[in-house]
PDB file of C-alpha atoms and ligand atoms in Angstrom:
ATOM      1  CA  UNK A   1       2.963  63.583  43.063  1.00 97.00           C
ATOM      2  CA  UNK A   2       6.311  63.266  41.322  1.00 98.00           C
ATOM      3  CA  UNK A   3       7.018  66.504  39.498  1.00 98.00           C
ATOM      4  CA  UNK A   4       9.782  67.673  37.162  1.00 98.00           C
ATOM      5  CA  UNK A   5      10.493  71.405  36.927  1.00 99.00           C
ATOM      6  CA  UNK A   6      12.991  73.207  34.693  1.00 98.00           C
ATOM      7  CA  UNK A   7      14.199  76.674  35.670  1.00 98.00           C
ATOM      8  CA  UNK A   8      16.671  79.401  34.830  1.00 98.00           C
ATOM      9  CA  UNK A   9      18.607  80.194  31.670  1.00 98.00           C
ATOM     10  CA  UNK A  10      20.962  78.095  29.588  1.00 98.00           C
ATOM     11  CA  UNK A  11      24.448  79.101  28.462  1.00 98.00           C
ATOM     12  CA  UNK A  12      25.608  78.266  24.965  1.00 98.00           C
ATOM     13  CA  UNK A  13      29.389  78.372  24.602  1.00 98.00           C
ATOM     14  CA  UNK A  14      31.025  80.654  22.047  1.00 98.00           C
ATOM     15  CA  UNK A  15      34.491  79.685  23.290  1.00 98.00           C
ATOM     16  CA  UNK A  16      35.830  78.600  26.721  1.00 97.00           C
ATOM     17  CA  UNK A  17      35.215  82.045  28.266  1.00 98.00           C
ATOM     18  CA  UNK A  18      32.143  83.431  26.451  1.00 98.00           C
ATOM     19  CA  UNK A  19      28.579  82.302  26.036  1.00 98.00           C
ATOM     20  CA  UNK A  20      25.105  83.263  24.777  1.00 98.00           C
ATOM     21  CA  UNK A  21      22.422  83.447  27.444  1.00 98.00           C
ATOM     22  CA  UNK A  22      19.295  85.404  28.490  1.00 98.00           C
ATOM     23  CA  UNK A  23      17.876  87.358  31.431  1.00 97.00           C
ATOM     24  CA  UNK A  24      16.197  84.495  33.298  1.00 98.00           C
ATOM     25  CA  UNK A  25      16.990  84.600  37.029  1.00 98.00           C
ATOM     26  CA  UNK A  26      15.319  81.292  37.856  1.00 98.00           C
ATOM     27  CA  UNK A  27      12.954  82.994  40.331  1.00 98.00           C
ATOM     28  CA  UNK A  28       9.730  81.761  38.698  1.00 98.00           C
ATOM     29  CA  UNK A  29      10.866  78.138  38.442  1.00 98.00           C
ATOM     30  CA  UNK A  30      12.319  78.121  41.961  1.00 98.00           C
ATOM     31  CA  UNK A  31       9.071  79.587  43.343  1.00 98.00           C
ATOM     32  CA  UNK A  32       7.194  76.679  41.745  1.00 98.00           C
ATOM     33  CA  UNK A  33       9.666  74.171  43.182  1.00 98.00           C
ATOM     34  CA  UNK A  34       9.490  75.778  46.632  1.00 98.00           C
ATOM     35  CA  UNK A  35       5.681  75.552  46.737  1.00 98.00           C
ATOM     36  CA  UNK A  36       5.588  72.014  45.386  1.00 98.00           C
ATOM     37  CA  UNK A  37       8.131  70.792  47.970  1.00 98.00           C
ATOM     38  CA  UNK A  38       6.258  72.586  50.785  1.00 98.00           C
ATOM     39  CA  UNK A  39       3.083  70.767  49.701  1.00 98.00           C
ATOM     40  CA  UNK A  40       4.844  67.426  50.051  1.00 98.00           C
ATOM     41  CA  UNK A  41       5.463  66.643  46.389  1.00 98.00           C
ATOM     42  CA  UNK A  42       8.536  64.813  45.128  1.00 98.00           C
ATOM     43  CA  UNK A  43      10.299  67.449  43.042  1.00 98.00           C
ATOM     44  CA  UNK A  44      13.132  67.076  40.534  1.00 98.00           C
ATOM     45  CA  UNK A  45      14.497  70.540  39.740  1.00 98.00           C
ATOM     46  CA  UNK A  46      16.619  70.866  36.606  1.00 98.00           C
ATOM     47  CA  UNK A  47      18.260  74.248  36.717  1.00 98.00           C
ATOM     48  CA  UNK A  48      20.471  76.444  34.591  1.00 98.00           C
ATOM     49  CA  UNK A  49      23.027  78.716  36.303  1.00 98.00           C
ATOM     50  CA  UNK A  50      21.245  80.997  38.817  1.00 98.00           C
ATOM     51  CA  UNK A  51      22.116  82.899  41.999  1.00 98.00           C
ATOM     52  CA  UNK A  52      19.403  81.321  44.101  1.00 98.00           C
ATOM     53  CA  UNK A  53      19.404  78.853  46.924  1.00 97.00           C
ATOM     54  CA  UNK A  54      17.672  75.633  45.991  1.00 96.00           C
ATOM     55  CA  UNK A  55      14.652  74.754  48.150  1.00 97.00           C
ATOM     56  CA  UNK A  56      15.453  72.217  50.837  1.00 97.00           C
ATOM     57  CA  UNK A  57      13.687  68.892  50.484  1.00 98.00           C
ATOM     58  CA  UNK A  58      14.033  68.450  46.717  1.00 98.00           C
ATOM     59  CA  UNK A  59      14.088  64.850  45.511  1.00 98.00           C
ATOM     60  CA  UNK A  60      16.894  65.897  43.165  1.00 98.00           C
ATOM     61  CA  UNK A  61      18.623  69.073  41.980  1.00 98.00           C
ATOM     62  CA  UNK A  62      20.280  68.753  38.593  1.00 98.00           C
ATOM     63  CA  UNK A  63      22.522  71.679  37.639  1.00 98.00           C
ATOM     64  CA  UNK A  64      23.111  72.083  33.936  1.00 98.00           C
ATOM     65  CA  UNK A  65      24.583  74.756  31.655  1.00 98.00           C
ATOM     66  CA  UNK A  66      23.547  74.191  28.060  1.00 98.00           C
ATOM     67  CA  UNK A  67      20.291  73.364  26.276  1.00 98.00           C
ATOM     68  CA  UNK A  68      21.774  69.996  25.304  1.00 98.00           C
ATOM     69  CA  UNK A  69      22.519  69.186  28.953  1.00 98.00           C
ATOM     70  CA  UNK A  70      19.012  70.245  29.987  1.00 98.00           C
ATOM     71  CA  UNK A  71      17.551  68.078  27.206  1.00 98.00           C
ATOM     72  CA  UNK A  72      19.504  65.036  28.426  1.00 98.00           C
ATOM     73  CA  UNK A  73      18.633  65.675  32.091  1.00 98.00           C
ATOM     74  CA  UNK A  74      14.909  65.907  31.270  1.00 98.00           C
ATOM     75  CA  UNK A  75      15.006  62.889  28.930  1.00 98.00           C
ATOM     76  CA  UNK A  76      16.622  60.764  31.649  1.00 98.00           C
ATOM     77  CA  UNK A  77      14.199  61.765  34.442  1.00 98.00           C
ATOM     78  CA  UNK A  78      10.769  62.549  33.006  1.00 98.00           C
ATOM     79  CA  UNK A  79       9.618  58.936  32.987  1.00 97.00           C
ATOM     80  CA  UNK A  80       7.495  58.257  36.074  1.00 95.00           C
ATOM     81  CA  UNK A  81       6.651  61.922  36.680  1.00 98.00           C
ATOM     82  CA  UNK A  82       2.965  62.826  36.902  1.00 98.00           C
ATOM     83  CA  UNK A  83       3.579  66.397  35.798  1.00 98.00           C
ATOM     84  CA  UNK A  84       6.369  68.336  34.112  1.00 98.00           C
ATOM     85  CA  UNK A  85       6.646  72.130  34.153  1.00 98.00           C
ATOM     86  CA  UNK A  86       9.003  73.718  31.649  1.00 98.00           C
ATOM     87  CA  UNK A  87       9.750  77.136  33.099  1.00 98.00           C
ATOM     88  CA  UNK A  88      13.374  77.397  31.931  1.00 98.00           C
ATOM     89  CA  UNK A  89      14.377  79.964  29.354  1.00 98.00           C
ATOM     90  CA  UNK A  90      16.198  77.568  27.065  1.00 98.00           C
ATOM     91  CA  UNK A  91      18.298  79.075  24.272  1.00 98.00           C
ATOM     92  CA  UNK A  92      16.714  78.445  20.889  1.00 98.00           C
ATOM     93  CA  UNK A  93      20.077  78.686  19.102  1.00 98.00           C
ATOM     94  CA  UNK A  94      23.709  77.882  19.922  1.00 98.00           C
ATOM     95  CA  UNK A  95      26.973  78.576  18.089  1.00 98.00           C
ATOM     96  CA  UNK A  96      27.738  75.849  15.544  1.00 98.00           C
ATOM     97  CA  UNK A  97      31.422  75.962  16.472  1.00 96.00           C
ATOM     98  CA  UNK A  98      32.808  76.489  19.936  1.00 96.00           C
ATOM     99  CA  UNK A  99      36.618  76.281  19.770  1.00 96.00           C
ATOM    100  CA  UNK A 100      38.647  74.946  22.719  1.00 97.00           C
ATOM    101  CA  UNK A 101      40.775  78.083  22.739  1.00 97.00           C
ATOM    102  CA  UNK A 102      39.683  81.685  23.365  1.00 97.00           C
ATOM    103  CA  UNK A 103      38.805  83.543  20.151  1.00 96.00           C
ATOM    104  CA  UNK A 104      41.376  86.303  19.703  1.00 95.00           C
ATOM    105  CA  UNK A 105      40.504  89.865  18.681  1.00 93.00           C
ATOM    106  CA  UNK A 106      42.244  89.810  15.323  1.00 92.00           C
ATOM    107  CA  UNK A 107      39.457  90.792  12.897  1.00 92.00           C
ATOM    108  CA  UNK A 108      37.291  93.960  12.752  1.00 95.00           C
ATOM    109  CA  UNK A 109      34.131  91.890  12.744  1.00 96.00           C
ATOM    110  CA  UNK A 110      33.174  88.391  13.738  1.00 95.00           C
ATOM    111  CA  UNK A 111      30.195  86.405  12.495  1.00 96.00           C
ATOM    112  CA  UNK A 112      28.738  83.667  14.657  1.00 97.00           C
ATOM    113  CA  UNK A 113      26.897  80.876  12.911  1.00 98.00           C
ATOM    114  CA  UNK A 114      24.051  79.525  15.046  1.00 98.00           C
ATOM    115  CA  UNK A 115      22.104  76.288  14.905  1.00 98.00           C
ATOM    116  CA  UNK A 116      18.852  75.295  16.584  1.00 98.00           C
ATOM    117  CA  UNK A 117      19.065  73.677  20.014  1.00 98.00           C
ATOM    118  CA  UNK A 118      17.018  70.641  21.048  1.00 98.00           C
ATOM    119  CA  UNK A 119      13.322  71.475  21.562  1.00 98.00           C
ATOM    120  CA  UNK A 120      12.888  69.956  25.025  1.00 98.00           C
ATOM    121  CA  UNK A 121       9.199  70.773  25.495  1.00 98.00           C
ATOM    122  CA  UNK A 122       8.494  69.684  21.933  1.00 98.00           C
ATOM    123  CA  UNK A 123      10.206  66.336  22.606  1.00 98.00           C
ATOM    124  CA  UNK A 124       8.202  65.489  25.737  1.00 98.00           C
ATOM    125  CA  UNK A 125       5.292  63.728  24.027  1.00 98.00           C
ATOM    126  CA  UNK A 126       6.745  62.144  20.894  1.00 95.00           C
ATOM    127  CA  UNK A 127      10.445  61.892  21.835  1.00 97.00           C
ATOM    128  CA  UNK A 128      10.230  60.946  25.516  1.00 98.00           C
ATOM    129  CA  UNK A 129       6.765  59.336  25.430  1.00 98.00           C
ATOM    130  CA  UNK A 130       5.598  61.462  28.378  1.00 98.00           C
ATOM    131  CA  UNK A 131       1.898  60.985  29.136  1.00 97.00           C
ATOM    132  CA  UNK A 132       1.602  63.028  32.341  1.00 98.00           C
ATOM    133  CA  UNK A 133       0.407  66.610  32.697  1.00 98.00           C
ATOM    134  CA  UNK A 134       2.597  68.781  30.467  1.00 98.00           C
ATOM    135  CA  UNK A 135       2.944  72.470  31.304  1.00 98.00           C
ATOM    136  CA  UNK A 136       4.868  74.804  29.020  1.00 98.00           C
ATOM    137  CA  UNK A 137       5.627  78.473  29.489  1.00 98.00           C
ATOM    138  CA  UNK A 138       5.512  81.115  26.771  1.00 98.00           C
ATOM    139  CA  UNK A 139       7.644  84.246  27.032  1.00 97.00           C
ATOM    140  CA  UNK A 140       6.323  86.708  24.483  1.00 96.00           C
ATOM    141  CA  UNK A 141       6.807  90.383  23.648  1.00 96.00           C
ATOM    142  CA  UNK A 142       3.793  90.541  21.280  1.00 96.00           C
ATOM    143  CA  UNK A 143       0.803  88.486  20.062  1.00 97.00           C
ATOM    144  CA  UNK A 144       0.886  86.564  23.343  1.00 96.00           C
ATOM    145  CA  UNK A 145      -2.423  84.735  22.893  1.00 96.00           C
ATOM    146  CA  UNK A 146      -1.620  83.673  19.333  1.00 97.00           C
ATOM    147  CA  UNK A 147       1.812  82.238  20.206  1.00 97.00           C
ATOM    148  CA  UNK A 148       0.681  80.662  23.477  1.00 97.00           C
ATOM    149  CA  UNK A 149      -2.237  78.827  21.819  1.00 97.00           C
ATOM    150  CA  UNK A 150       0.102  77.724  19.024  1.00 96.00           C
ATOM    151  CA  UNK A 151       2.537  76.225  21.573  1.00 97.00           C
ATOM    152  CA  UNK A 152      -0.326  74.550  23.459  1.00 97.00           C
ATOM    153  CA  UNK A 153      -1.341  72.653  20.347  1.00 96.00           C
ATOM    154  CA  UNK A 154       2.030  72.034  18.674  1.00 97.00           C
ATOM    155  CA  UNK A 155       3.781  70.738  21.800  1.00 98.00           C
ATOM    156  CA  UNK A 156       0.842  68.700  23.146  1.00 98.00           C
ATOM    157  CA  UNK A 157       0.614  70.698  26.393  1.00 98.00           C
ATOM    158  CA  UNK A 158      -2.228  70.514  28.906  1.00 98.00           C
ATOM    159  CA  UNK A 159      -1.488  74.072  29.972  1.00 98.00           C
ATOM    160  CA  UNK A 160       0.600  76.959  28.678  1.00 98.00           C
ATOM    161  CA  UNK A 161       1.546  79.723  31.098  1.00 98.00           C
ATOM    162  CA  UNK A 162       2.196  82.901  29.139  1.00 98.00           C
ATOM    163  CA  UNK A 163       3.915  86.036  30.359  1.00 97.00           C
ATOM    164  CA  UNK A 164       4.542  89.362  28.657  1.00 96.00           C
ATOM    165  CA  UNK A 165       8.317  89.785  28.728  1.00 96.00           C
ATOM    166  CA  UNK A 166       8.230  93.229  27.102  1.00 95.00           C
ATOM    167  CA  UNK A 167       7.276  94.623  30.528  1.00 95.00           C
ATOM    168  CA  UNK A 168       9.992  95.586  33.015  1.00 93.00           C
ATOM    169  CA  UNK A 169       7.812  94.997  36.120  1.00 96.00           C
ATOM    170  CA  UNK A 170       7.070  91.313  35.422  1.00 97.00           C
ATOM    171  CA  UNK A 171       8.604  88.357  33.561  1.00 96.00           C
ATOM    172  CA  UNK A 172      12.394  88.095  33.457  1.00 97.00           C
ATOM    173  CA  UNK A 173      14.443  88.806  36.583  1.00 97.00           C
ATOM    174  CA  UNK A 174      11.655  90.379  38.655  1.00 98.00           C
ATOM    175  CA  UNK A 175      10.025  89.362  41.932  1.00 98.00           C
ATOM    176  CA  UNK A 176       6.511  89.641  40.514  1.00 98.00           C
ATOM    177  CA  UNK A 177       4.698  88.227  37.547  1.00 98.00           C
ATOM    178  CA  UNK A 178       1.348  88.244  35.754  1.00 98.00           C
ATOM    179  CA  UNK A 179       0.430  85.237  33.653  1.00 98.00           C
ATOM    180  CA  UNK A 180      -2.279  84.161  31.276  1.00 98.00           C
ATOM    181  CA  UNK A 181      -3.223  80.515  31.327  1.00 98.00           C
ATOM    182  CA  UNK A 182      -4.250  78.637  28.190  1.00 98.00           C
ATOM    183  CA  UNK A 183      -5.738  75.199  28.898  1.00 98.00           C
ATOM    184  CA  UNK A 184      -6.039  72.360  26.367  1.00 97.00           C
ATOM    185  CA  UNK A 185      -9.835  72.303  26.865  1.00 95.00           C
ATOM    186  CA  UNK A 186     -10.064  75.917  25.676  1.00 96.00           C
ATOM    187  CA  UNK A 187     -10.384  77.561  29.109  1.00 97.00           C
ATOM    188  CA  UNK A 188      -8.410  80.737  29.727  1.00 97.00           C
ATOM    189  CA  UNK A 189      -7.567  82.467  32.967  1.00 98.00           C
ATOM    190  CA  UNK A 190      -5.437  85.397  34.098  1.00 98.00           C
ATOM    191  CA  UNK A 191      -3.432  85.405  37.319  1.00 98.00           C
ATOM    192  CA  UNK A 192      -2.996  89.152  37.965  1.00 98.00           C
ATOM    193  CA  UNK A 193       0.253  90.814  39.055  1.00 98.00           C
ATOM    194  CA  UNK A 194       1.538  89.334  42.306  1.00 98.00           C
ATOM    195  CA  UNK A 195       4.719  87.808  43.713  1.00 98.00           C
ATOM    196  CA  UNK A 196       6.209  84.848  41.902  1.00 98.00           C
ATOM    197  CA  UNK A 197       5.608  82.899  45.128  1.00 98.00           C
ATOM    198  CA  UNK A 198       1.884  83.701  44.799  1.00 98.00           C
ATOM    199  CA  UNK A 199       1.801  82.696  41.126  1.00 98.00           C
ATOM    200  CA  UNK A 200       3.729  79.524  41.988  1.00 98.00           C
ATOM    201  CA  UNK A 201       1.226  78.590  44.669  1.00 98.00           C
ATOM    202  CA  UNK A 202      -1.766  79.022  42.349  1.00 98.00           C
ATOM    203  CA  UNK A 203      -0.088  77.163  39.498  1.00 98.00           C
ATOM    204  CA  UNK A 204       0.795  74.189  41.688  1.00 98.00           C
ATOM    205  CA  UNK A 205      -2.853  74.031  42.886  1.00 98.00           C
ATOM    206  CA  UNK A 206      -4.075  74.117  39.268  1.00 98.00           C
ATOM    207  CA  UNK A 207      -1.591  71.407  38.240  1.00 98.00           C
ATOM    208  CA  UNK A 208      -2.633  69.239  41.203  1.00 98.00           C
ATOM    209  CA  UNK A 209      -6.212  69.516  39.869  1.00 98.00           C
ATOM    210  CA  UNK A 210      -5.125  68.539  36.340  1.00 97.00           C
ATOM    211  CA  UNK A 211      -3.217  65.512  37.694  1.00 97.00           C
ATOM    212  CA  UNK A 212      -6.241  64.405  39.756  1.00 95.00           C
ATOM    213  CA  UNK A 213      -8.434  64.719  36.663  1.00 91.00           C
ATOM    214  CA  UNK A 214      -6.070  62.466  34.732  1.00 88.00           C
ATOM    215  CA  UNK A 215      -5.867  59.704  37.378  1.00 78.00           C
TER     216      UNK A 215
HETATM  217  O1  PMT B 301      13.541  83.082  35.570  1.00 67.92           O
HETATM  218  P1  PMT B 301      12.807  84.382  35.841  1.00 67.92           P
HETATM  219  O2  PMT B 301      13.714  85.572  35.844  1.00 67.92           O
HETATM  220  O3  PMT B 301      11.959  84.288  37.094  1.00 67.92           O
HETATM  221  O4  PMT B 301      11.791  84.650  34.633  1.00 67.92           O
HETATM  222  C1  PMT B 301      10.714  83.804  34.429  1.00 67.92           C
HETATM  223  C2  PMT B 301      10.547  83.474  32.924  1.00 67.92           C
HETATM  224  C3  PMT B 301      10.200  84.753  32.169  1.00 67.92           C
HETATM  225  C4  PMT B 301      11.845  82.877  32.359  1.00 67.92           C
HETATM  226  C5  PMT B 301       9.404  82.405  32.846  1.00 67.92           C
HETATM  227  O5  PMT B 301       8.232  82.926  33.396  1.00 67.92           O
HETATM  228  C6  PMT B 301       9.169  81.972  31.401  1.00 67.92           C
HETATM  229  O6  PMT B 301       8.465  82.607  30.632  1.00 67.92           O
HETATM  230  N1  PMT B 301       9.813  80.847  31.004  1.00 67.92           N
HETATM  231  C7  PMT B 301       9.832  80.369  29.611  1.00 67.92           C
HETATM  232  C8  PMT B 301      10.890  81.117  28.854  1.00 67.92           C
HETATM  233  C9  PMT B 301      10.974  80.692  27.389  1.00 67.92           C
HETATM  234  O7  PMT B 301      12.022  80.261  26.972  1.00 67.92           O
HETATM  235  O8  PMT B 301       9.855  80.778  26.715  1.00 67.92           O
HETATM  236  P2  PMT B 301       9.712  80.389  25.137  1.00 67.92           P
HETATM  237  O9  PMT B 301       8.417  80.980  24.712  1.00 67.92           O
HETATM  238  O10 PMT B 301      10.939  80.793  24.379  1.00 67.92           O
HETATM  239  O11 PMT B 301       9.649  78.821  25.145  1.00 67.92           O
HETATM  240  C10 PMT B 301       8.436  78.104  25.193  1.00 67.92           C
HETATM  241  C11 PMT B 301       8.569  76.841  26.008  1.00 67.92           C
HETATM  242  O12 PMT B 301       9.470  75.932  25.381  1.00 67.92           O
HETATM  243  C12 PMT B 301       9.078  77.037  27.431  1.00 67.92           C
HETATM  244  O13 PMT B 301       8.353  76.155  28.261  1.00 67.92           O
HETATM  245  C13 PMT B 301      10.544  76.633  27.345  1.00 67.92           C
HETATM  246  O14 PMT B 301      11.037  76.099  28.581  1.00 67.92           O
HETATM  247  C14 PMT B 301      10.487  75.546  26.271  1.00 67.92           C
HETATM  248  N2  PMT B 301      11.709  75.404  25.442  1.00 67.92           N
HETATM  249  C15 PMT B 301      12.197  76.444  24.731  1.00 67.92           C
HETATM  250  C16 PMT B 301      13.287  76.256  23.892  1.00 67.92           C
HETATM  251  C17 PMT B 301      13.872  74.970  23.814  1.00 67.92           C
HETATM  252  N3  PMT B 301      14.929  74.757  23.028  1.00 67.92           N
HETATM  253  N4  PMT B 301      13.344  73.953  24.512  1.00 67.92           N
HETATM  254  C18 PMT B 301      12.285  74.146  25.323  1.00 67.92           C
HETATM  255  O15 PMT B 301      11.812  73.203  25.974  1.00 67.92           O
END
C-alpha cells in the first residue's frame, strides 16, 4: 500500500535564531516508517528536524521545519495514499511576527503573540478530500480517553493512537511506548509497554487490516 507518515516536531520561528518546538524525537514515527518499508509498502515520510537516520527504501523523505511546511507537504502528497498516519508533534501555535533580524535584549520582558497553526489532521477529510484510512495520534497528560475519542470523531479518523505524555518512561523522546487505540467502530485496545519498534509493527499490521477492510 501507499502510506504517508508524519514524524518528529515542528519549529516555529521567533526570529532567525530562535524557535518554539517540543520534545518529539521522531522515534515513534520513524519506527512506523521502518516497519512499513520492511513490509514492502511505499512510504512517504514527512519529517520535522530529528537526529535519526531515515529508513532506507522510502518512496520519499520530505524534510520540513514548520507546521505550515508540513501542512503543504501533506496536502501535496496525500492524494493516492491508502493510509495516512499523523504521528508528528505539530505545534498548535506559532509567533504572529517573526522578524528577519535577531530580537535584541533591550527590554526587561518580552511578550510573544501566538496564532493557531494549520490543523493538518483536521484538514485531511474536508480540506484535502482524503478518503483512505486516517490515523491520528493523541498526546495527552490527562483525560486521555475523553480527548482521544473527541479527536476520533472531530477529525474523521478511523483510528486514534493515544499515549500518556505525562510519563517519563514512554511517549516523548523515549525508546518505549504504551498506547491505547480508539477505533471508529467503538473498539478499544491497549498495546502495553514495549519498544517503539514493537508498537510500530503492531500498528502497521492493524492499519493493513483496516485498509483491506476498506478495499
Ligand atoms: O517522536 P517521539 O519522541 O518518538 O514521541 C512520540 C510522540 C509522543 C510524539 C507520538 O507518539 C505522538 O503522540 N504524536 C502526536 C503528538 C501530538 O501533537 O499530539 P496532539 O494530541 O497534540 O495532536 C493530535 C493529532 O493532530 C496528531 O496526530 C498530530 O499529528 C495532529 N496535529 C496536531 C496539530 C496540528 N496543527 N496539526 C496536526 O495535524
